[in-house]
Amino acid sequence: MIPWLTLAIALPAVGAAVIWALPRVKAPASADTAAQAGASARADAGSGTATATRSRPAATGGAAAPAETAKRLALGFSVATLLLVAAMALNFDTSGAGGLQFEEVYPWIPYFGVHFAVGVDGISLVLVLMSVVLVPLVVLAAWNEHSDREDGGRGYFALVLALEAMMIGVFAATDVFLFYVFFEAMLIPVYFMIGRYGRGADSARAAMKFLLYSLAGGLIMLVAVIGVYVVGGTFLWTELTDPGGALAAVDPATARWLFLGFFIAFAIKAPMWPVHTWLPTAAGSSSPGTAVLLVGVLDKVGTYGMLRYCLEMFPAAVSWFVWPVVGLSLVSIVYGAILAIGQSDMMRLVAYTSVSHFGFITLGIFALTQQAQAGAALYMVNHGFATGALFLVVGFLIARRGSSRIEDYGGVQKVAPKLAGVFLVTGLAGLALPGLAPFVSEFLVFVGVYAFNPVPAVIATAGVVLAALYILWMYQRTMTGPTPEGLSGLPDLSGREMWAVAPLVALIIAFGVYPQPMLNVINPAVERTVEAEADTAVAVTDGDAEGDEE
């Protein structure tokens, strides 16, 4: 049997190691060289021919040869990983998508019962696919974004590949301890991607805030992981979710505390209100490529963890937390949308829209209906594509103007119609326009939540109305109206930039028109989760009835 998932994790990890092993040659530290590199990067943002222009001073500067090689290696390894995962997906049996496939279990630390155990069901498979699609597009979009750095951006591309390996690992892990290792290890590359390769003077502070929030949640989850092993006797997810296993028979109060330990960590990662404040700070100080991976993939680890670990390992405890989580989700939907409307910085605005969108995802997860959970799982993927594309387009604008403030733009559609058109499509996807992918997932969430209870469904519609306000108002202020003098020569999208964003636009349209292939993969896994919750509810009800009779 081909070890698909091990190869998928190892391939980008090897790529990161190869890039780090490239000879370290320092570029001259002169101001002229730095200025020339910065000017070349800005030129490349607007023309497809500037890459060759930039390579000439790089050859004399000394650092560009390894930097250019690093870019090509990063793109090559990320595309190879995409092809490998695509080949694995073609061998996925959709008729058996409710259970794990491509399972691999190897002893890792036998003394503690820890295994290197990986496998995917329909939900984790589509999240792995989303991750490997986004990474090569981020590499393309960031091709010259860090050219003015001392290393020419080589370290950034190594960090991107290292992060890709961990993202695949965290979605594929079926050993709780291994999941925790990947969950925490992801913090390292992201910290440096924000702190060292971020934007503005506050990038180091934003990286530290991200790290502290994430570490706090991770430490709480570590306590819960240890508790699961103590009461369950194993770290293997397949055994911990066994209805006849030791974890299923644990004391209800203990199960609630363990549930809470996992949930807090996932709520911070998602992020949910009120532990969301690290996201706008981190995204606002990140480069657009980093923001794509941060919001498009890493935050999904939180909602995926709720669905995979909180609901499936502690089904008896879920009923105690349904309404509190539904309430927090509604606050996230409305609060995030209102704050997005008031933002003057485009990066922070898109980050706040994600706080609102993640509220829809968690609302769908804890509605405990098949339609809502299928919509939530689909929303994770569609949000990654739509918001990822929007971050990239905003990044292209920032590279041209040198500012992320909305007030510095206007009339862009007159001078850069392709850029404005892509901006409009990705923005409309963010407000879930019918015909675009997020609409299907949002509609399923509403249908499922309404079946659960009409009240939260009605309240959540406020998020839809507010989404139209913050997206269309941002588009109006940046793309329409008179063109400021400083934007009169703004270049349109280059060929490289089109290659970076066009696949995402195509996926947004394709899954908006025909989402069934993805739903065919997701639905069996969702049915398994919903059935487990229903069986537990029946068992609890029967137990209460027997107690009343006694």
XYZ file of C-alpha atoms in Angstrom:
550
model
C 0.000 0.000 0.000
C 1.289 3.453 -0.895
C 1.852 5.595 2.240
C 0.075 8.542 0.672
C -0.216 10.736 3.747
C 3.312 10.134 4.999
C 4.637 11.098 1.571
C 2.382 14.169 1.485
C 3.767 15.314 4.844
C 7.370 14.452 4.008
C 7.532 16.072 0.560
C 7.124 19.737 1.594
C 9.204 19.080 4.719
C 12.056 17.872 2.508
C 11.554 20.921 0.296
C 11.894 23.221 3.297
C 15.090 21.435 4.352
C 16.540 21.706 0.841
C 15.839 25.441 0.728
C 17.417 25.950 4.148
C 20.472 23.992 2.947
C 21.112 26.380 0.065
C 24.386 28.303 0.438
C 23.978 31.356 2.606
C 25.413 34.295 0.685
C 24.931 37.765 2.080
C 23.956 40.588 -0.207
C 25.762 43.927 0.151
C 24.109 45.980 2.846
C 24.221 49.227 0.910
C 21.172 51.459 0.785
C 21.365 51.586 -3.013
C 21.019 47.807 -3.286
C 18.068 47.725 -0.913
C 16.353 50.557 -2.737
C 16.931 48.895 -6.081
C 15.470 45.612 -4.819
C 12.434 47.392 -3.409
C 11.845 49.281 -6.642
C 12.145 46.091 -8.660
C 9.631 44.352 -6.404
C 7.169 47.190 -6.855
C 7.673 47.084 -10.602
C 7.012 43.358 -10.676
C 3.705 43.947 -8.933
C 2.544 45.681 -12.054
C 4.222 43.953 -14.972
C 4.935 40.430 -15.987
C 8.377 41.336 -17.363
C 9.938 42.774 -14.232
C 11.182 39.426 -12.930
C 13.974 39.419 -15.478
C 14.791 43.031 -14.569
C 15.095 42.087 -10.942
C 17.347 39.111 -11.560
C 20.185 41.202 -13.002
C 21.093 43.221 -9.888
C 20.492 40.112 -7.843
C 23.229 38.244 -9.650
C 25.730 40.932 -8.787
C 24.359 41.388 -5.295
C 25.117 37.803 -4.380
C 21.965 36.795 -2.487
C 19.617 36.506 -5.433
C 20.941 33.286 -6.895
C 19.957 31.278 -3.780
C 16.767 33.356 -3.467
C 15.670 32.658 -7.033
C 16.500 28.987 -6.589
C 14.502 28.959 -3.362
C 11.434 30.341 -5.125
C 11.607 27.757 -7.874
C 12.151 24.952 -5.359
C 9.222 26.140 -3.232
C 6.948 26.243 -6.256
C 8.174 22.861 -7.488
C 7.767 21.085 -4.155
C 4.347 22.654 -3.517
C 3.067 21.683 -6.971
C 4.465 18.152 -6.507
C 2.634 17.923 -3.173
C -0.576 19.092 -4.844
C -0.241 16.433 -7.541
C 0.483 13.746 -4.944
C -2.573 14.640 -2.845
C -4.720 14.896 -5.981
C -3.636 11.365 -6.952
C -4.524 10.186 -3.443
C -7.925 11.866 -3.673
C -8.660 10.060 -6.947
C -8.199 6.780 -5.042
C -10.586 7.873 -2.279
C -13.689 5.694 -2.031
C -16.644 8.061 -1.666
C -18.939 5.171 -0.793
C -16.854 4.625 2.348
C -16.191 8.265 3.103
C -17.741 7.971 6.554
C -14.728 6.058 7.859
C -11.006 6.646 7.705
C -9.060 5.760 4.576
C -5.342 5.660 3.719
C -4.694 4.780 7.359
C -1.122 4.343 8.565
C -0.263 3.424 12.140
C 3.347 3.102 13.299
C 4.647 2.962 16.884
C 6.366 6.225 17.758
C 6.852 6.339 21.539
C 5.633 2.894 22.643
C 6.300 3.532 26.335
C 3.614 6.252 26.320
C 1.376 4.569 23.759
C 2.032 7.269 21.151
C 1.735 6.382 17.466
C 2.449 8.074 14.191
C -1.107 7.459 13.025
C -2.667 9.221 10.041
C -5.795 8.765 7.972
C -8.495 10.869 6.343
C -12.245 10.810 6.042
C -14.268 13.053 3.731
C -13.962 16.163 5.901
C -10.228 15.960 6.515
C -9.580 15.073 2.870
C -11.189 18.239 1.502
C -9.277 20.341 4.051
C -5.988 18.737 3.031
C -6.868 19.411 -0.616
C -7.671 23.043 0.199
C -4.304 23.428 1.927
C -2.225 22.020 -0.918
C -4.117 24.137 -3.477
C -3.466 27.381 -1.584
C 0.272 26.904 -0.946
C 1.590 27.054 -4.554
C -0.681 30.037 -5.229
C 0.770 31.802 -2.190
C 4.275 31.050 -3.472
C 3.390 32.607 -6.846
C 1.761 35.651 -5.265
C 4.742 36.228 -2.945
C 7.349 35.644 -5.666
C 8.985 39.079 -5.247
C 7.194 40.202 -2.099
C 10.255 39.737 0.141
C 12.990 40.486 -2.396
C 14.224 43.448 -0.361
C 15.057 41.199 2.581
C 18.649 40.277 3.306
C 18.017 36.684 2.236
C 15.890 37.674 -0.761
C 12.894 35.973 0.848
C 14.500 32.536 0.833
C 13.654 31.901 4.490
C 10.028 32.822 3.871
C 9.580 30.136 1.221
C 11.216 27.537 3.453
C 8.789 28.477 6.226
C 5.831 28.172 3.833
C 6.820 24.605 2.915
C 7.439 23.671 6.547
C 4.001 25.025 7.415
C 2.427 23.049 4.567
C 3.823 19.800 5.972
C 2.355 20.608 9.385
C -1.020 21.627 7.953
C -1.346 18.297 6.174
C -0.235 16.523 9.342
C -2.733 18.253 11.620
C -5.694 17.392 9.374
C -4.512 13.807 8.845
C -3.432 12.893 12.402
C -5.488 10.137 14.053
C -3.409 9.993 17.231
C -4.418 12.745 19.661
C -0.836 13.292 20.833
C 0.399 13.531 17.230
C -2.397 16.006 16.499
C -1.252 18.091 19.463
C 2.346 18.050 18.208
C 1.328 19.348 14.782
C -1.133 21.793 16.382
C 1.653 23.406 18.404
C 4.466 23.020 15.858
C 2.547 25.162 13.354
C 3.104 28.137 15.632
C 6.837 28.223 14.880
C 6.790 28.958 11.130
C 3.797 31.284 11.459
C 5.503 33.273 14.226
C 8.490 33.980 11.978
C 6.332 34.561 8.901
C 4.510 37.327 10.792
C 7.363 38.680 12.908
C 10.225 38.599 10.406
C 8.408 38.817 7.080
C 5.407 40.889 8.131
C 4.379 44.453 7.283
C 4.982 47.531 9.375
C 6.644 48.270 12.680
C 4.077 46.290 14.691
C 4.747 42.931 13.047
C 6.922 41.703 15.926
C 4.233 42.623 18.454
C 1.543 40.991 16.335
C 3.623 37.802 16.089
C 4.088 37.731 19.849
C 0.373 38.260 20.467
C -0.440 35.413 18.083
C 2.081 33.184 19.837
C 0.877 33.949 23.366
C -2.789 33.381 22.535
C -2.005 30.140 20.729
C 0.319 28.857 23.439
C -2.277 29.581 26.107
C -4.860 27.542 24.216
C -2.326 24.817 23.496
C -1.370 24.431 27.150
C -5.005 24.056 28.139
C -5.446 21.425 25.451
C -2.312 19.595 26.626
C -3.943 19.110 30.026
C -7.018 17.711 28.276
C -4.873 15.441 26.072
C -3.214 13.989 29.162
C -6.625 13.586 30.782
C -7.934 11.727 27.728
C -5.033 9.291 27.922
C -5.518 8.749 31.653
C -9.214 7.932 31.375
C -9.201 6.433 27.869
C -5.962 4.463 28.056
C -4.897 5.382 24.512
C -4.149 8.284 22.199
C -5.609 6.640 19.090
C -8.646 8.547 17.875
C -10.302 5.410 16.472
C -10.258 3.772 19.909
C -11.241 6.933 21.778
C -14.356 7.323 19.624
C -15.373 3.686 19.999
C -18.853 3.604 21.655
C -17.705 0.620 23.709
C -14.339 2.156 24.661
C -13.157 3.435 28.020
C -13.643 7.097 27.109
C -17.331 6.504 26.369
C -17.819 5.216 29.912
C -16.064 8.124 31.627
C -17.847 10.113 34.312
C -20.053 12.843 32.709
C -18.465 15.634 34.740
C -14.980 14.538 33.653
C -16.125 14.371 30.031
C -17.376 17.954 30.247
C -14.067 19.230 31.601
C -12.135 17.379 28.905
C -14.484 18.734 26.247
C -13.928 22.249 27.586
C -10.147 21.849 27.508
C -10.195 21.002 23.808
C -12.889 23.543 22.980
C -11.040 26.535 24.489
C -7.940 25.769 22.421
C -10.022 25.399 19.271
C -12.045 28.561 19.984
C -8.799 30.565 20.216
C -7.488 29.037 17.015
C -10.766 29.543 15.110
C -11.066 32.367 16.446
C -14.365 32.977 18.255
C -15.439 35.998 20.229
C -14.129 36.955 22.798
C -10.743 35.277 22.116
C -10.522 36.635 18.566
C -8.442 39.782 19.043
C -5.164 38.225 17.921
C -6.463 37.635 14.376
C -7.005 41.221 13.127
C -3.670 42.219 14.651
C -1.823 39.274 13.099
C -3.506 39.526 9.687
C -3.090 43.301 9.592
C 0.654 42.969 10.178
C 1.184 39.944 7.926
C 2.140 39.846 4.304
C -0.864 38.892 2.154
C 0.531 35.407 1.512
C 0.868 34.766 5.225
C -2.651 36.083 5.815
C -3.992 33.623 3.225
C -2.497 30.652 5.088
C -3.325 32.098 8.502
C -7.017 32.720 7.823
C -7.534 30.306 4.959
C -6.036 27.214 6.582
C -4.734 27.583 10.131
C -7.955 28.956 11.560
C -9.789 25.955 10.093
C -7.819 23.760 12.480
C -9.969 25.214 15.253
C -13.320 24.466 13.639
C -12.073 21.105 12.344
C -10.963 20.232 15.881
C -14.422 21.041 17.241
C -16.029 18.735 14.705
C -13.483 15.923 14.891
C -12.446 15.910 18.572
C -14.998 17.786 20.687
C -18.095 16.273 19.090
C -16.840 12.787 18.314
C -14.805 12.061 21.444
C -17.254 13.595 23.933
C -20.740 13.201 22.419
C -22.387 12.920 25.847
C -20.922 16.280 26.929
C -21.957 18.209 23.830
C -25.527 18.860 24.958
C -24.214 20.874 27.925
C -22.407 23.309 25.627
C -24.695 23.609 22.596
C -26.514 26.790 23.573
C -23.490 28.628 25.030
C -21.560 27.937 21.795
C -24.555 28.950 19.670
C -24.692 32.218 21.613
C -20.965 32.871 21.147
C -21.323 32.076 17.447
C -24.103 34.625 17.009
C -22.045 37.280 18.785
C -19.085 36.462 16.510
C -21.272 36.773 13.399
C -22.719 40.174 14.274
C -19.777 41.657 16.186
C -17.209 40.692 13.539
C -19.370 42.152 10.759
C -19.965 45.438 12.597
C -16.248 45.878 13.291
C -15.441 45.065 9.657
C -17.678 47.944 8.542
C -15.713 50.397 10.683
C -12.227 49.418 9.487
C -10.041 51.799 7.489
C -7.367 49.154 6.809
C -8.225 46.576 4.128
C -6.238 43.738 5.701
C -7.922 44.223 9.070
C -11.314 44.516 7.388
C -10.925 41.143 5.688
C -9.701 39.655 8.981
C -12.827 40.858 10.806
C -15.032 39.414 8.073
C -13.445 36.066 8.889
C -14.426 36.409 12.551
C -18.005 36.754 11.307
C -17.683 33.848 8.875
C -16.234 31.553 11.513
C -19.297 32.324 13.599
C -21.398 30.757 10.833
C -19.128 27.696 10.807
C -19.306 27.093 14.569
C -23.049 27.768 14.514
C -23.444 25.051 11.899
C -21.254 22.595 13.810
C -23.176 22.925 17.073
C -26.639 22.933 15.500
C -26.092 19.135 15.377
C -28.106 18.616 12.191
C -26.734 16.984 9.069
C -27.434 19.960 6.798
C -25.809 22.424 9.201
C -22.685 20.337 9.766
C -22.317 19.569 6.062
C -22.653 23.289 5.397
C -20.065 24.069 8.084
C -17.563 21.585 6.641
C -18.159 22.941 3.143
C -17.901 26.500 4.485
C -14.384 25.766 5.768
C -13.205 24.972 2.254
C -15.150 27.686 0.445
C -14.052 30.316 2.948
C -10.432 29.285 2.425
C -10.716 29.817 -1.331
C -12.814 33.011 -1.217
C -10.985 34.802 1.583
C -7.632 33.575 0.297
C -8.361 35.136 -3.091
C -9.539 38.374 -1.465
C -6.359 38.637 0.631
C -4.239 38.095 -2.488
C -6.043 40.826 -4.435
C -5.730 43.229 -1.508
C -2.027 42.341 -1.400
C -1.646 43.194 -5.088
C -3.216 46.587 -4.393
C -0.912 47.224 -1.438
C 2.153 46.274 -3.513
C 1.211 48.946 -6.064
C 0.264 51.778 -3.742
C 2.355 50.945 -0.684
C -0.644 51.451 1.601
C -3.418 49.298 3.003
C -5.638 52.236 3.947
C -8.929 52.359 2.056
C -8.889 56.170 1.867
C -5.715 56.051 -0.272
C -7.595 54.404 -3.136
C -10.397 55.205 -5.530
C -11.262 54.765 -9.195
C -9.034 51.699 -9.569
C -11.432 50.056 -12.024
C -10.657 52.789 -14.569
C -6.919 52.088 -14.646
C -6.807 48.388 -13.648
C -10.054 46.742 -14.795
C -8.821 43.142 -14.399
C -7.749 43.793 -10.824
C -11.068 45.494 -10.063
C -12.995 42.625 -11.643
C -11.226 39.971 -9.578
C -11.682 42.146 -6.487
C -15.420 42.302 -7.171
C -15.817 38.542 -7.705
C -13.883 37.634 -4.542
C -15.738 40.289 -2.570
C -19.112 39.013 -3.752
C -18.025 35.516 -2.759
C -17.318 36.915 0.714
C -20.928 38.081 1.006
C -22.163 34.684 -0.271
C -23.721 35.805 -3.545
C -25.800 33.012 -5.159
C -23.794 31.270 -7.859
C -20.545 31.510 -5.905
C -19.250 28.765 -3.618
C -19.816 30.303 -0.143
C -23.543 30.723 -0.878
C -24.122 26.960 -0.931
C -22.379 26.389 2.386
C -24.061 29.366 4.053
C -27.473 28.249 2.772
C -26.954 24.734 4.167
C -25.966 26.206 7.531
C -29.144 28.314 7.619
C -31.360 25.359 6.655
C -29.787 23.125 9.301
C -29.815 25.775 12.018
C -33.461 26.614 11.287
C -34.326 22.922 11.719
C -32.455 23.000 15.033
C -34.116 26.229 16.204
C -35.509 29.144 14.156
C -34.362 31.880 16.558
C -30.567 31.654 16.009
C -31.178 31.260 12.266
C -33.127 34.521 12.189
C -30.502 36.364 14.272
C -27.707 35.077 12.029
C -29.316 36.690 8.974
C -28.031 40.014 10.333
C -24.566 38.827 9.358
C -25.693 38.442 5.736
C -27.032 42.005 5.619
C -23.926 43.442 7.256
C -21.686 41.456 4.882
C -23.241 43.287 1.940
C -22.435 46.572 3.656
C -18.767 45.965 4.433
C -17.936 44.322 1.090
C -19.794 46.657 -1.241
C -18.744 49.766 0.680
C -15.081 48.714 0.499
C -15.435 48.080 -3.239
C -17.133 51.430 -3.767
C -14.448 53.369 -1.896
C -11.497 51.661 -3.559
C -12.630 50.794 -7.087
C -15.188 53.437 -8.123
C -15.268 57.225 -8.252
C -12.534 59.599 -9.417
C -9.001 58.235 -9.667
C -6.499 60.063 -7.425
C -3.463 61.512 -9.144
C -1.159 58.995 -7.487
C -3.106 56.075 -8.998
C -3.290 57.307 -12.581
C -0.510 54.969 -13.710
C -1.537 51.992 -11.581
C -0.644 48.800 -13.505
C -3.158 46.016 -13.983
C -2.645 42.407 -12.948
C 0.477 40.791 -14.359
C 0.584 37.297 -15.821
C 2.087 35.851 -12.636
C -0.573 37.486 -10.505
C -3.318 36.166 -12.753
C -1.911 32.659 -12.398
C -1.958 33.122 -8.612
C -5.589 34.203 -8.336
C -7.351 32.730 -11.392
C -7.489 29.134 -10.038
C -9.210 30.368 -6.877
C -11.764 32.355 -8.882
C -12.403 29.283 -11.033
C -12.932 27.103 -7.945
C -15.258 29.684 -6.380
C -17.427 29.695 -9.492
C -17.239 25.937 -10.111
C -18.263 24.933 -6.583
C -20.894 27.659 -6.563
C -22.525 26.172 -9.639
C -21.957 22.491 -8.839
C -20.972 21.708 -5.219
C -22.187 18.096 -5.312
C -18.779 16.394 -5.787
C -17.497 17.935 -2.564
C -20.732 17.216 -0.722
C -20.546 13.572 -1.829
C -17.216 13.328 -0.022
C -18.261 15.306 3.068
C -21.754 13.953 3.753
C -20.894 10.381 4.865
C -18.438 11.718 7.474
C -21.046 14.200 8.696
C -23.662 11.440 8.929
C -21.310 9.471 11.175
C -20.958 12.424 13.543
C -24.675 13.183 13.649
C -25.557 9.514 14.249
C -23.054 9.323 17.110
C -24.677 12.375 18.724
C -28.170 10.908 18.232
C -27.196 7.507 19.680
C -25.638 9.171 22.703
C -28.703 11.325 23.257
C -30.913 8.231 23.162
C -28.626 6.405 25.595
C -28.609 9.351 27.986
C -32.399 9.657 27.784
C -32.868 5.941 28.443
C -30.497 6.130 31.385
C -32.416 9.047 32.875
C -35.711 7.196 32.394
C -34.376 4.126 34.199
C -33.195 6.324 37.026
C -36.654 7.902 37.342
C -38.302 4.464 37.473
C -36.009 3.405 40.278
